[in-house]
Short mmCIF file of C-alpha atoms and ligand atoms in Angstrom, two decimals:
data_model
loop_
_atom_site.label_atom_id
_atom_site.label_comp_id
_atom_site.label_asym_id
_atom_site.label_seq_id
_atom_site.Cartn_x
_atom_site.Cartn_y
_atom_site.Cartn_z
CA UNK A 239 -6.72 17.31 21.04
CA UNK A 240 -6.92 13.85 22.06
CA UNK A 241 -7.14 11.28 19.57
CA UNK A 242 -7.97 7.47 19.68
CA UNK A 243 -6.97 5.19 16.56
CA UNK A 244 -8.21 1.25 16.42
CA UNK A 245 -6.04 -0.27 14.07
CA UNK A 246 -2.43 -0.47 13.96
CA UNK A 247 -1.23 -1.55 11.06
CA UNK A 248 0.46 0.82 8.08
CA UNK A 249 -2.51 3.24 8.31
CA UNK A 250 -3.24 3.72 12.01
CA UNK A 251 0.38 3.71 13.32
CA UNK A 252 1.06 6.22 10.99
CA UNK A 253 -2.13 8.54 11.40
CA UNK A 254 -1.39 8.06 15.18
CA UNK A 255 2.27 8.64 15.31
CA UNK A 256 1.73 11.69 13.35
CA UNK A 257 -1.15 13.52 14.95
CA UNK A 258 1.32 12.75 18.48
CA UNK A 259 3.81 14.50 16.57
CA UNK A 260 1.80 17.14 15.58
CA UNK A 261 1.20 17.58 19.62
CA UNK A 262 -1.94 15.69 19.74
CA UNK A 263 -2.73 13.16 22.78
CA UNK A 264 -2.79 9.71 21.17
CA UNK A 265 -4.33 6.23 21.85
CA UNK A 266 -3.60 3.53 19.99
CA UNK A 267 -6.08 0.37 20.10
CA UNK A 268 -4.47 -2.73 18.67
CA UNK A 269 -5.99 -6.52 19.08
CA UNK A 270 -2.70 -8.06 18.48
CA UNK A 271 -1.36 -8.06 21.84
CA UNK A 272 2.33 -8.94 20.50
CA UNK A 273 1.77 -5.80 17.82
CA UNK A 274 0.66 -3.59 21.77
CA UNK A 275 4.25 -5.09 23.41
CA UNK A 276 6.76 -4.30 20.93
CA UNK A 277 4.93 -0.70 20.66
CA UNK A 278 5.30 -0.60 24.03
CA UNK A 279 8.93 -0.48 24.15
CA UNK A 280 9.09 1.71 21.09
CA UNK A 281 9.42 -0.91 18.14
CA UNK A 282 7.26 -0.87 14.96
CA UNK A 283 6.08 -4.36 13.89
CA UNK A 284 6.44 -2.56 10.48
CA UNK A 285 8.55 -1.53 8.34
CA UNK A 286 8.19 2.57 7.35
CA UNK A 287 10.78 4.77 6.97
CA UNK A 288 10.55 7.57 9.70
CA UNK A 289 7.82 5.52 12.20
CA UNK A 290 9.80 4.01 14.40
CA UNK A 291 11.99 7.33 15.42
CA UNK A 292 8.57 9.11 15.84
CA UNK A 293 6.85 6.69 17.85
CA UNK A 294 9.80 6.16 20.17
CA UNK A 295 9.73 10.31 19.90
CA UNK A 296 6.56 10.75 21.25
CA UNK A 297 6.33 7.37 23.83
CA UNK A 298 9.01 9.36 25.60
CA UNK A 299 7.05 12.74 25.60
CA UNK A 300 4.05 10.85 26.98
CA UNK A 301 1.71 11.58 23.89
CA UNK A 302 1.41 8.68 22.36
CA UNK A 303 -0.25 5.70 24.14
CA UNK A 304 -0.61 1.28 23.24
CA UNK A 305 -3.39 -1.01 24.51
CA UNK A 306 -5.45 -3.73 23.42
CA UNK A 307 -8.73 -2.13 25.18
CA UNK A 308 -11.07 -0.97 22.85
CA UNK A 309 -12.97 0.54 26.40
CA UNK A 310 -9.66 1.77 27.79
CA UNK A 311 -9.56 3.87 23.57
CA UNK A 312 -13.29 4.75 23.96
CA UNK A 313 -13.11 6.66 27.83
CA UNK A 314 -9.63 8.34 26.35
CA UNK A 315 -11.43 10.74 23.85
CA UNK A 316 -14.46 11.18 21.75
CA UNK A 317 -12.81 11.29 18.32
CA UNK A 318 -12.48 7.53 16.74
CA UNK A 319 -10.50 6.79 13.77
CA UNK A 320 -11.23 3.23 12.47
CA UNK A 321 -8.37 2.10 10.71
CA UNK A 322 -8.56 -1.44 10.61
CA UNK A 323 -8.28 -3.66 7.75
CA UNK A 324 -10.95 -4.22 5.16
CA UNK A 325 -8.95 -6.88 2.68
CA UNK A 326 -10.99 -8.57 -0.42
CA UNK A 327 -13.51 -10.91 -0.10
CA UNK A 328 -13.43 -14.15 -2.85
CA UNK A 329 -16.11 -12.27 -4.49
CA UNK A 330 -14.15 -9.14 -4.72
CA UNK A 331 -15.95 -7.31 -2.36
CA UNK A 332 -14.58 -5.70 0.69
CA UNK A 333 -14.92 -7.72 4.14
CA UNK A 334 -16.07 -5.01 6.25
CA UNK A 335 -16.23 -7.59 9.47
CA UNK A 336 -13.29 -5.89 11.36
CA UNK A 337 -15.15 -1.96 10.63
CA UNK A 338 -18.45 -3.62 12.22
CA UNK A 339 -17.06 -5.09 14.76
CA UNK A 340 -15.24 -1.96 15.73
CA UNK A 341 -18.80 0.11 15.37
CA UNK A 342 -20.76 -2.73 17.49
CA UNK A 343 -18.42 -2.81 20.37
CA UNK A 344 -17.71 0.96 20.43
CA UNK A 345 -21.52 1.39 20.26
CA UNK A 346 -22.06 -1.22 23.36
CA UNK A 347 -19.30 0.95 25.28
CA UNK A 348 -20.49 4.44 24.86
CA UNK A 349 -21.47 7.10 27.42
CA UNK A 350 -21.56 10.13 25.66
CA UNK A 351 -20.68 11.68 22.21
CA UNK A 352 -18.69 9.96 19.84
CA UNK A 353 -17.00 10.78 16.30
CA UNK A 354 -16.53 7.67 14.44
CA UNK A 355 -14.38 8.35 11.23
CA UNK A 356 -13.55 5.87 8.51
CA UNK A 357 -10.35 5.79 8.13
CA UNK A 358 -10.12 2.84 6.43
CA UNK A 359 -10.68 2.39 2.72
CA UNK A 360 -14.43 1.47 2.53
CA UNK A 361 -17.40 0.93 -0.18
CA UNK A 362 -19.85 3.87 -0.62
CA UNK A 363 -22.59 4.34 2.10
CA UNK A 364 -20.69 2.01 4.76
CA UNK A 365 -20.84 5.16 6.96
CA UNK A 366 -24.97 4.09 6.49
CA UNK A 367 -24.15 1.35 7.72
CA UNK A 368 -21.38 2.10 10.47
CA UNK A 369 -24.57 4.56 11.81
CA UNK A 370 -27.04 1.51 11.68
CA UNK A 371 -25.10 -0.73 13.58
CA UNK A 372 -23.99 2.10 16.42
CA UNK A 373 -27.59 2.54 16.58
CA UNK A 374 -28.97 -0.38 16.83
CA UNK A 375 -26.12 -1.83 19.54
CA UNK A 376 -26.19 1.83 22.05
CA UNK A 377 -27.39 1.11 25.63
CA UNK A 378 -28.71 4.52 25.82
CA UNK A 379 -30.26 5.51 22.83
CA UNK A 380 -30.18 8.66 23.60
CA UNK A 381 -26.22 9.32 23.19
CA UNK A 382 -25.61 11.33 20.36
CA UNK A 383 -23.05 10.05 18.00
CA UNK A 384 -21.77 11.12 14.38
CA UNK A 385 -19.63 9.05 11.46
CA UNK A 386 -17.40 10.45 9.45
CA UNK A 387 -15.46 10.06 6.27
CA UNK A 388 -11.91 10.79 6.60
CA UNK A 389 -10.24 8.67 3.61
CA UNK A 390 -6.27 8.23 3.66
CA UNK A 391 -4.53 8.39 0.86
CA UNK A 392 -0.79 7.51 2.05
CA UNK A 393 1.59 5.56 -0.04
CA UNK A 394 3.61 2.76 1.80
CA UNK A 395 7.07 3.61 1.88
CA UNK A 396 6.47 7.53 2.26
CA UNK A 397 3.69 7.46 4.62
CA UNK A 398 4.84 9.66 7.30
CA UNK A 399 5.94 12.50 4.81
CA UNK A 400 2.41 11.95 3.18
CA UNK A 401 0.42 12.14 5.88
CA UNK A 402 1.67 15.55 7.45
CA UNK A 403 1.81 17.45 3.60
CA UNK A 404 -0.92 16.13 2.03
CA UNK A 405 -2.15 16.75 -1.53
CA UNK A 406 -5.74 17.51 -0.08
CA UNK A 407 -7.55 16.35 2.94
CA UNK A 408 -11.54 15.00 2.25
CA UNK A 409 -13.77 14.92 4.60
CA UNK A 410 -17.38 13.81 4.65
CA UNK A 411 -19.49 15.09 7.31
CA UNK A 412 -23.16 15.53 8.13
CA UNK A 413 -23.39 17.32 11.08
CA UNK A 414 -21.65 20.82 12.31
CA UNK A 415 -20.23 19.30 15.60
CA UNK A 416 -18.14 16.95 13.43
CA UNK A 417 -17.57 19.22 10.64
CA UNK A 418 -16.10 21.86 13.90
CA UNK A 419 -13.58 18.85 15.31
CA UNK A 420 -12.44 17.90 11.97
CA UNK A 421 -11.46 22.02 11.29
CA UNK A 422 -10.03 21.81 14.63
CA UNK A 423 -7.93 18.77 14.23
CA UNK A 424 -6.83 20.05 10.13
CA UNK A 425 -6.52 23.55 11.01
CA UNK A 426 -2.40 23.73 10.88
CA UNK A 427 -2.44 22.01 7.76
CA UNK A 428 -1.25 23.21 4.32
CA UNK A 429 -3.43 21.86 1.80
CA UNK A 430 -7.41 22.23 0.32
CA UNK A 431 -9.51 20.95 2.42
CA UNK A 432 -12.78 19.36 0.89
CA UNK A 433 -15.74 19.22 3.11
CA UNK A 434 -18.62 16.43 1.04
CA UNK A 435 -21.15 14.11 2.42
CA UNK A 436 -19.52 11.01 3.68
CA UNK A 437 -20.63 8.80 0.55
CA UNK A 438 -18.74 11.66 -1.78
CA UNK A 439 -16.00 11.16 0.48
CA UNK A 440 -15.85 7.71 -0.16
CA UNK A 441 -16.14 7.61 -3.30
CA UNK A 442 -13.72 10.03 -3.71
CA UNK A 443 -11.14 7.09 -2.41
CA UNK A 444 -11.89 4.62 -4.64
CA UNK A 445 -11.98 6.43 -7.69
CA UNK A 446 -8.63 8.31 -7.52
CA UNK A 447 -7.17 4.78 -6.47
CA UNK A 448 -8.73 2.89 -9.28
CA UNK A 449 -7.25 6.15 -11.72
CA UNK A 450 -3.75 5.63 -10.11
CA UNK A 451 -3.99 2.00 -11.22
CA UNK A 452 -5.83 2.84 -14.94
CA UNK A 453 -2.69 4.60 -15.58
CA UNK A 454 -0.27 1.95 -14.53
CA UNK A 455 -2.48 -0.45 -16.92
CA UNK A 456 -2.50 1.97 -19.41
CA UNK A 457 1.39 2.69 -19.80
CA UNK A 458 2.25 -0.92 -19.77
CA UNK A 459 0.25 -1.55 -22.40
CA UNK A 460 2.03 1.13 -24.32
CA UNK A 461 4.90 -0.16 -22.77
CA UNK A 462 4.14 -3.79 -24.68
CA UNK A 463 3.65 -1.61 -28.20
CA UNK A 464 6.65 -0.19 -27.78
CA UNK A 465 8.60 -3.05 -27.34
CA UNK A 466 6.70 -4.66 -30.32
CA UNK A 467 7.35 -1.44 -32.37
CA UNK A 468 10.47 -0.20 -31.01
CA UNK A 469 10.14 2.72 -29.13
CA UNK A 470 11.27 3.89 -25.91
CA UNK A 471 8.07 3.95 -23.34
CA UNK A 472 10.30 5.96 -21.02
CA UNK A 473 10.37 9.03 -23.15
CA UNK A 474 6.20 8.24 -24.20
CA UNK A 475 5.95 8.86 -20.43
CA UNK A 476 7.84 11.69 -20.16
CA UNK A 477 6.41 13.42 -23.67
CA UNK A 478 2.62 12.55 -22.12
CA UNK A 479 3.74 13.65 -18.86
CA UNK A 480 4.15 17.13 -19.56
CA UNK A 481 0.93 17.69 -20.52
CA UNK A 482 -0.72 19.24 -17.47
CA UNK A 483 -3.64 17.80 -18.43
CA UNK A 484 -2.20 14.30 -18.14
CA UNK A 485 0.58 14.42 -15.35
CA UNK A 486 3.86 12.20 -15.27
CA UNK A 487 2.89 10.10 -12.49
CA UNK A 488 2.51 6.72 -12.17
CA UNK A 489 3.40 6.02 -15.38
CA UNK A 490 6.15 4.08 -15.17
CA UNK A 491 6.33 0.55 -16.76
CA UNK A 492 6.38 -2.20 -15.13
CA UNK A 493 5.83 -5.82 -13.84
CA UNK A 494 2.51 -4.03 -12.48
CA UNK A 495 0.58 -2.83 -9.08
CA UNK A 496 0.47 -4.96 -6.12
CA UNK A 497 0.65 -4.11 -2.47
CA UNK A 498 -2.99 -3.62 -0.07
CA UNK A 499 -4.43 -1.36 -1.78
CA UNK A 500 -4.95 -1.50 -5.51
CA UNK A 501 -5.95 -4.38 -6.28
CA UNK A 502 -8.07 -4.95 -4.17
CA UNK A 503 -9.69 -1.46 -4.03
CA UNK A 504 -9.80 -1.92 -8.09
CA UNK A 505 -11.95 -5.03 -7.62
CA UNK A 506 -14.17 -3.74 -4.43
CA UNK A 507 -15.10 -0.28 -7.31
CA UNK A 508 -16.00 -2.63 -9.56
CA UNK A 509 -18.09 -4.84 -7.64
CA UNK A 510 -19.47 -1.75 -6.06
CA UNK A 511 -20.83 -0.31 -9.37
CA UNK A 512 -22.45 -3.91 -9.99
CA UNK A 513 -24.16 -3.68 -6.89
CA UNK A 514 -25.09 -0.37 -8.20
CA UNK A 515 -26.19 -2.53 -11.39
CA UNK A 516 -23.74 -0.56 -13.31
CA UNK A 517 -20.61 -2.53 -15.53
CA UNK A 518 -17.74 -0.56 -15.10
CA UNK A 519 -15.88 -2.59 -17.99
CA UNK A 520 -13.16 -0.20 -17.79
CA UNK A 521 -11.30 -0.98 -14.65
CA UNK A 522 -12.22 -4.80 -15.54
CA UNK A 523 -9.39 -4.36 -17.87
CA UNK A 524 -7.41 -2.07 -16.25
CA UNK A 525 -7.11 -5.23 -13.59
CA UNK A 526 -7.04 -8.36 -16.54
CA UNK A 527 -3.88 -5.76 -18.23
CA UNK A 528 -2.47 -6.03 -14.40
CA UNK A 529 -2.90 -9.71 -13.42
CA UNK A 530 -1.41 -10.55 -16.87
CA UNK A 531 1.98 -8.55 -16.26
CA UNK A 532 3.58 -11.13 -14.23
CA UNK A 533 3.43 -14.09 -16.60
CA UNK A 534 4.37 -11.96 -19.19
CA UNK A 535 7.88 -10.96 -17.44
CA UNK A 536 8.34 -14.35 -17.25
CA UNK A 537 7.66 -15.82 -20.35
CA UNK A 538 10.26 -12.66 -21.52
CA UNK A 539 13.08 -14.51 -19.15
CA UNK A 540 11.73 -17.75 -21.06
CA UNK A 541 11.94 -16.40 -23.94
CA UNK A 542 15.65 -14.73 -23.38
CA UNK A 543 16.89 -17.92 -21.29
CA UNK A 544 15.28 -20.79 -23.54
CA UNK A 545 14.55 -23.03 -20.55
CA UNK A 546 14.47 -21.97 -16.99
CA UNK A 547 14.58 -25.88 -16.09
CA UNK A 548 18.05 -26.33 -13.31
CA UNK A 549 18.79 -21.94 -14.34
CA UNK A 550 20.23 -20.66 -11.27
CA UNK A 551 18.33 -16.45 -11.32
CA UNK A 552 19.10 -14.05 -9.23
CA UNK A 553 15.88 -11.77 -7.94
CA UNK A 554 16.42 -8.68 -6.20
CA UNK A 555 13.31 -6.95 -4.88
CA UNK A 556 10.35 -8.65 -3.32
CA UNK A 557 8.57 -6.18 -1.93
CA UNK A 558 5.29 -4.49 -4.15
CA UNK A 559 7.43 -1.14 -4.33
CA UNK A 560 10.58 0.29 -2.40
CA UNK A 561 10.77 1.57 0.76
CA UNK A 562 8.69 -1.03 2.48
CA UNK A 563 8.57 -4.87 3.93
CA UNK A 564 4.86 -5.39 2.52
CA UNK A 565 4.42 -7.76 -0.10
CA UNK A 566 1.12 -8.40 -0.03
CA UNK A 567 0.34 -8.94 -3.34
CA UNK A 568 3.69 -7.99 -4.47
CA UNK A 569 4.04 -8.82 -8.45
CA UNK A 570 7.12 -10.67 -6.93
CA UNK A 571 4.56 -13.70 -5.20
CA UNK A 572 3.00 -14.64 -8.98
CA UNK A 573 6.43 -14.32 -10.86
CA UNK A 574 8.61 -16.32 -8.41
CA UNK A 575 6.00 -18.66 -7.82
CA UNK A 576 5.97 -18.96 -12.13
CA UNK A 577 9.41 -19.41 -12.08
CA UNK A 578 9.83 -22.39 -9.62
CA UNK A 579 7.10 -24.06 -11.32
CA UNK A 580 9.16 -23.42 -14.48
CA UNK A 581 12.20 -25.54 -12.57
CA UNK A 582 14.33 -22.56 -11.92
CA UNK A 583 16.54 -22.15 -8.65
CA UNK A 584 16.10 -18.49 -6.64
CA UNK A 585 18.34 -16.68 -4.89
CA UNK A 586 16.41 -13.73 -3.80
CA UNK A 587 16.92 -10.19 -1.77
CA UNK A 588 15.24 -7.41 -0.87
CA UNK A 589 16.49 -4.88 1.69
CA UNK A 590 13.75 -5.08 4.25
CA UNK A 591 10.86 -7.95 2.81
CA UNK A 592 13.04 -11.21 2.85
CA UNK A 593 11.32 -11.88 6.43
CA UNK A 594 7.92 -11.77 5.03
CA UNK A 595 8.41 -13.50 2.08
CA UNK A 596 10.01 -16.41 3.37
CA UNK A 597 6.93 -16.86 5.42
CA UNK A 598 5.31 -17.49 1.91
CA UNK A 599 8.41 -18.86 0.70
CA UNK A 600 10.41 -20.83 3.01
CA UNK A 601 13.77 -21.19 2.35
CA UNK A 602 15.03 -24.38 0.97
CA UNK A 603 14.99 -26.70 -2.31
CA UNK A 604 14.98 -24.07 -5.19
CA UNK A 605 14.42 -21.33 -2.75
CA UNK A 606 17.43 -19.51 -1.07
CA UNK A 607 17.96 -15.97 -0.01
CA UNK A 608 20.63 -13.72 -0.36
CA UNK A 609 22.85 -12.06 2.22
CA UNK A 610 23.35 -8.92 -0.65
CA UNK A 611 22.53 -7.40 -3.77
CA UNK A 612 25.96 -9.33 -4.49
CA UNK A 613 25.33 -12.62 -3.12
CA UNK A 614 21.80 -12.82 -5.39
CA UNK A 615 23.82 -12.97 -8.53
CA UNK A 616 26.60 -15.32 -7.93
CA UNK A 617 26.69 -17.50 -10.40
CA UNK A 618 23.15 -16.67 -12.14
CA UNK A 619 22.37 -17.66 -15.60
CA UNK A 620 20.56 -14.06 -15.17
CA UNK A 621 19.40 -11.28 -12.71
CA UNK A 622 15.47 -10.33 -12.43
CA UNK A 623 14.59 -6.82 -11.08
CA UNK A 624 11.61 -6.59 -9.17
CA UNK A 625 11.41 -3.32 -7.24
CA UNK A 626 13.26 -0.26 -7.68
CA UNK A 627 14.58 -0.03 -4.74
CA UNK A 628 17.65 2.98 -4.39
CA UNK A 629 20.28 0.32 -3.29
CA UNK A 630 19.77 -1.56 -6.46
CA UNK A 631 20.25 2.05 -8.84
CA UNK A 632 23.62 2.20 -6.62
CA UNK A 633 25.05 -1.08 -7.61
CA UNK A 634 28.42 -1.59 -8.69
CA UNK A 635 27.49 -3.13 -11.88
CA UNK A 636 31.10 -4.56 -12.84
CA UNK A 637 31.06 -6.48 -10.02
CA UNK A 638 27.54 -7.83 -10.72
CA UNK A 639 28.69 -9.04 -14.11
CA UNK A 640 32.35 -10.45 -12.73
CA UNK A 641 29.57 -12.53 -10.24
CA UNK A 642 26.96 -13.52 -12.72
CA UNK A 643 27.24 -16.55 -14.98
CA UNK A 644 25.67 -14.98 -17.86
CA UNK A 645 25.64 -11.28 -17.25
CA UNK A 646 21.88 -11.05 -18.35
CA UNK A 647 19.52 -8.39 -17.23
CA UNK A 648 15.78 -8.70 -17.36
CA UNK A 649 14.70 -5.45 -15.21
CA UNK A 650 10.96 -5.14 -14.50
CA UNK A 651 11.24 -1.69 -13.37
CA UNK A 652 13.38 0.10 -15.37
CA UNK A 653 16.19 1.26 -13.31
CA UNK A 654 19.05 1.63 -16.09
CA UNK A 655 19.83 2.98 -19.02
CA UNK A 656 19.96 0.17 -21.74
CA UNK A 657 22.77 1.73 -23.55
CA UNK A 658 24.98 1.74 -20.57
CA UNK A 659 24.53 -1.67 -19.72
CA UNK A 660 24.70 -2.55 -23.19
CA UNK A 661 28.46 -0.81 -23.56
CA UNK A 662 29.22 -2.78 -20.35
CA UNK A 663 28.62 -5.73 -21.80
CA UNK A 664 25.30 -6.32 -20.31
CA UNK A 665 22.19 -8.22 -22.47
CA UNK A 666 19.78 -5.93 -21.13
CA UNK A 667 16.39 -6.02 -21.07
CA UNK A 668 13.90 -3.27 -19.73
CA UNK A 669 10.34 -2.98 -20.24
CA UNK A 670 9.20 -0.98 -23.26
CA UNK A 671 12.33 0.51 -24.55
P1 NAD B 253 -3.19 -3.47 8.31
O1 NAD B 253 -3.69 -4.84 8.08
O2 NAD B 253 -1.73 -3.18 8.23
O3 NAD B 253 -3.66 -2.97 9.77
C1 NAD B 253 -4.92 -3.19 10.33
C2 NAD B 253 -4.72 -3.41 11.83
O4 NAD B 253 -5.98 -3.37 12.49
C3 NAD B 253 -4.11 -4.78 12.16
O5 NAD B 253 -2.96 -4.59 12.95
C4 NAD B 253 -5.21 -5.49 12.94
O6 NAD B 253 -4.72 -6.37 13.94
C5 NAD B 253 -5.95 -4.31 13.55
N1 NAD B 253 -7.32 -4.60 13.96
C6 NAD B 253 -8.28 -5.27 13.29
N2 NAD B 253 -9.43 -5.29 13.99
C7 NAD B 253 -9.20 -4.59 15.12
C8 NAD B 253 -9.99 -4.26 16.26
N3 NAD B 253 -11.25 -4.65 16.37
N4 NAD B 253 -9.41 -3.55 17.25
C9 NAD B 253 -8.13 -3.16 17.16
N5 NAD B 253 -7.33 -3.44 16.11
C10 NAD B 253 -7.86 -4.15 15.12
O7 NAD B 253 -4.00 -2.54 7.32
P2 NAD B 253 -3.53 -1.13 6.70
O8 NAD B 253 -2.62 -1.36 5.56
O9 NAD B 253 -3.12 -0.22 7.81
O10 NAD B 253 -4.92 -0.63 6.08
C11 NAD B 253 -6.01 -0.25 6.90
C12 NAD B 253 -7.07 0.37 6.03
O11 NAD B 253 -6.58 1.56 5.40
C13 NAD B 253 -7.57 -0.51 4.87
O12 NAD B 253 -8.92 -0.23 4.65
C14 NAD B 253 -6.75 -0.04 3.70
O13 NAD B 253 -7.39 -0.28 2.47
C15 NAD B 253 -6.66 1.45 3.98
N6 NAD B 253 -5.50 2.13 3.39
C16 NAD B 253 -4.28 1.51 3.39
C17 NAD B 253 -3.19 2.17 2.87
C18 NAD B 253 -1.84 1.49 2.82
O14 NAD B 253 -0.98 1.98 2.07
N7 NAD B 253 -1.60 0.43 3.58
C19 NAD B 253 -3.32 3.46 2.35
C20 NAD B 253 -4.57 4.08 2.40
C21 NAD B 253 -5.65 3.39 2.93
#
């Protein structure tokens, strides 16, 4: 088939690398002309383990395609995917500006039949709205058109492996022409397929991300009674975990969600069941439980270090979870941004986010960053841990406590075993054990 994706970013480079690799004909419609160059010449202006090696893959077999022309997209084939961004609004809403801007001008530029999906993560009924807005803005009124519902549900950092073996595909449909392109375009593919309205379809996005992120809440708040009450959260998870019922994922302790997607799809559900004139009080906590996680890792370095005032800490991971260069809103930007108020100096690393952070936090004063996992911790009255990234699990440990100053461990994400590090002489601290 031939495909055309506007948007790419994390979501559409992978959704259009993929369906190229899958043997599909693939557009590509980014605004960023810089983004359009580098793709060009086979380079991802992200960071995703897998992407680059298929884009460069499929630029050589001709099937995948980079422009900046939404017209040069719209004459290349009649199914859209909109996967631009919809970040958070002050009032927690979603700014859908960049979805209606994408359904105006494709609705100015159409000549026949069109399949606009969303993509993107969006509030219930925008597809109402996507309609509207074709509708109102077509030349020809006559040009028949349908919008679809096509949520991803990717995770950063695996989103290549995700998006060919899915858990499930949803799609929300209203007509028979679009349900018969999306069976085409899903037919190879191993999973359940569930065919819903579109505002189902939507819905069905935001509440298994605002789940995922009840359950992150909701273990590090056991995690905090067990440290309290001294017990081991680790093996809570693992005992809840096997309960079918329950599942062991994504409960693992923690300095809390951050990245795109969470938190700001946990505030857009929320504000969407006001709108709704319904108080949905229980993801209200499940985000104050989140936002609070950073201050409380630090005030536990505070609290282990007496005064952070002149301390010399070593960071490693800066990115919101391994396997990527995204930090936006990474758990890392509130606690280093704690700990400089607090007077401490930084010497941070991450394996592939140091670039993006130092646009936030340039290097300099208290701020430096590390050449190595090594380098972080020369010298430090402690070492913070962040992400849990595989390179950090693979440390030589002895030589992080021959480097360190103190050999103090306050690990956010629980990548040791305490008694290990305690019989290497470590002061360890995890969360909740
Ligand atoms: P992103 O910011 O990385 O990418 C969006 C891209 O769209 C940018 O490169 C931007 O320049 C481009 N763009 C904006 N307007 C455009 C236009 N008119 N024409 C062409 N390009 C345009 O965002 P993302 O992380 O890929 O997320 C996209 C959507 O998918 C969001 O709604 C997000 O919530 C959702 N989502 C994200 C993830 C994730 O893990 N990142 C997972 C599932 C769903």
């Amino acid at each position: 088939m031939r495909i055309t994706v506007v948007g790419g970013g994390y979501v559409g480079l992978t959704t259009g690398a993929c369906f190229a690799h899958l043997g599909h004909e693939v557009v590509v419609v980014e605004k960023i002309p810089q983004k359009v160059e580098l793709l060009k010449k086979g380079r991802s202006p992200i960071y995703e383990p897998g992407l680059e090696e298929i884009l460069q893959e499929n630029l050589k077999e001709g099937r995948i395609h980079f422009t900046t022309s939404l017209k040069e997209g719209l004459e290349f084939s009649e199914v859209i995917f909109i996967c631009v961004g919809t970040p958070q609004r002050p009032d927690g809403s979603a700014d859908l500006s960049q979805v209606e801007e994408v359904a105006r001008e494709t609705a100015k530029l159409m000549t026949s039949y069109r399949l606009l999906v969303e993509k993107s993560t969006v509030p219930i009924n925008t597809h109402k709205l996507i309609k509207k807005t074709v509708q109102r803005y077509l030349k020809d009124k006559s040009i028949p058109y349908d919008v679809a519902s096509n949520p991803e549900f990717l995770r950063e950092g695996s989103a290549i492996e995700d998006f060919l073996k899915p858990d499930r595909i949803v799609v929300g449909v209203e007509s028979e022409r679009a349900r018969r392109i999306f069976e085409e375009l899903y037919g190879d593919f191993d999973c359940p397929i569930i065919y819903t309205d579109p505002a189902t379809s939507e819905l069905i996005k935001h509440a298994s991300n605002s789940f995922l992120a009840m359950k992150i809440s909701f273990i590090n708040m056991v995690a905090d009674l067990c440290e309290k009450a001294g017990a081991d959260v680790k093996l809570v998870a693992e005992g809840m975990g096997y309960d079918k019922r329950i599942g062991r994922a994504f409960l693992n302790a923690g300095v809390g969600y951050g990245g795109s997607c969470f938190p700001k799809d946990v505030k857009a559900f929320i504000r969407m069941a006001q709108d709704y004139g319904l108080d949905f009080g229980l993801l209200k906590e499940v985000e104050r439980i989140n936002q609070e996680r950073p201050k409380k890792f630090v005030e536990k370095v505070k609290g282990i270090l007496w005064s952070l005032k002149g301390k010399k800490l070593g960071v490693w991971g800066l990115s919101f979870k391994p396997n990527t260069d995204d930090i936006r809103e990474a758990p890392s930007l509130k606690v280093v941004e704690i700990l400089l108020k607090e007077g401490a100096s930084l010497s941070l690393y991450d394996p592939k986010a140091m670039e993006n952070f130092k646009l936030i936090f340039p290097e300099g004063g208290q701020v430096s960053y590390a050449k190595d996992i090594y380098s972080a911790v020369e010298d430090a009255s402690a070492l913070l841990i962040l992400t849990e990234w595989e390179e950090f699990q693979g440390a030589d440990l002895r030589k992080v406590k021959d480097l360190m100053e103190l050999p103090i461990i306050v690990d956010g994400r629980n990548l040791f075993e305490p008694q290990e590090l305690r019989a290497m002489g470590f002061e360890y601290y995890p969360v909740g054990r």
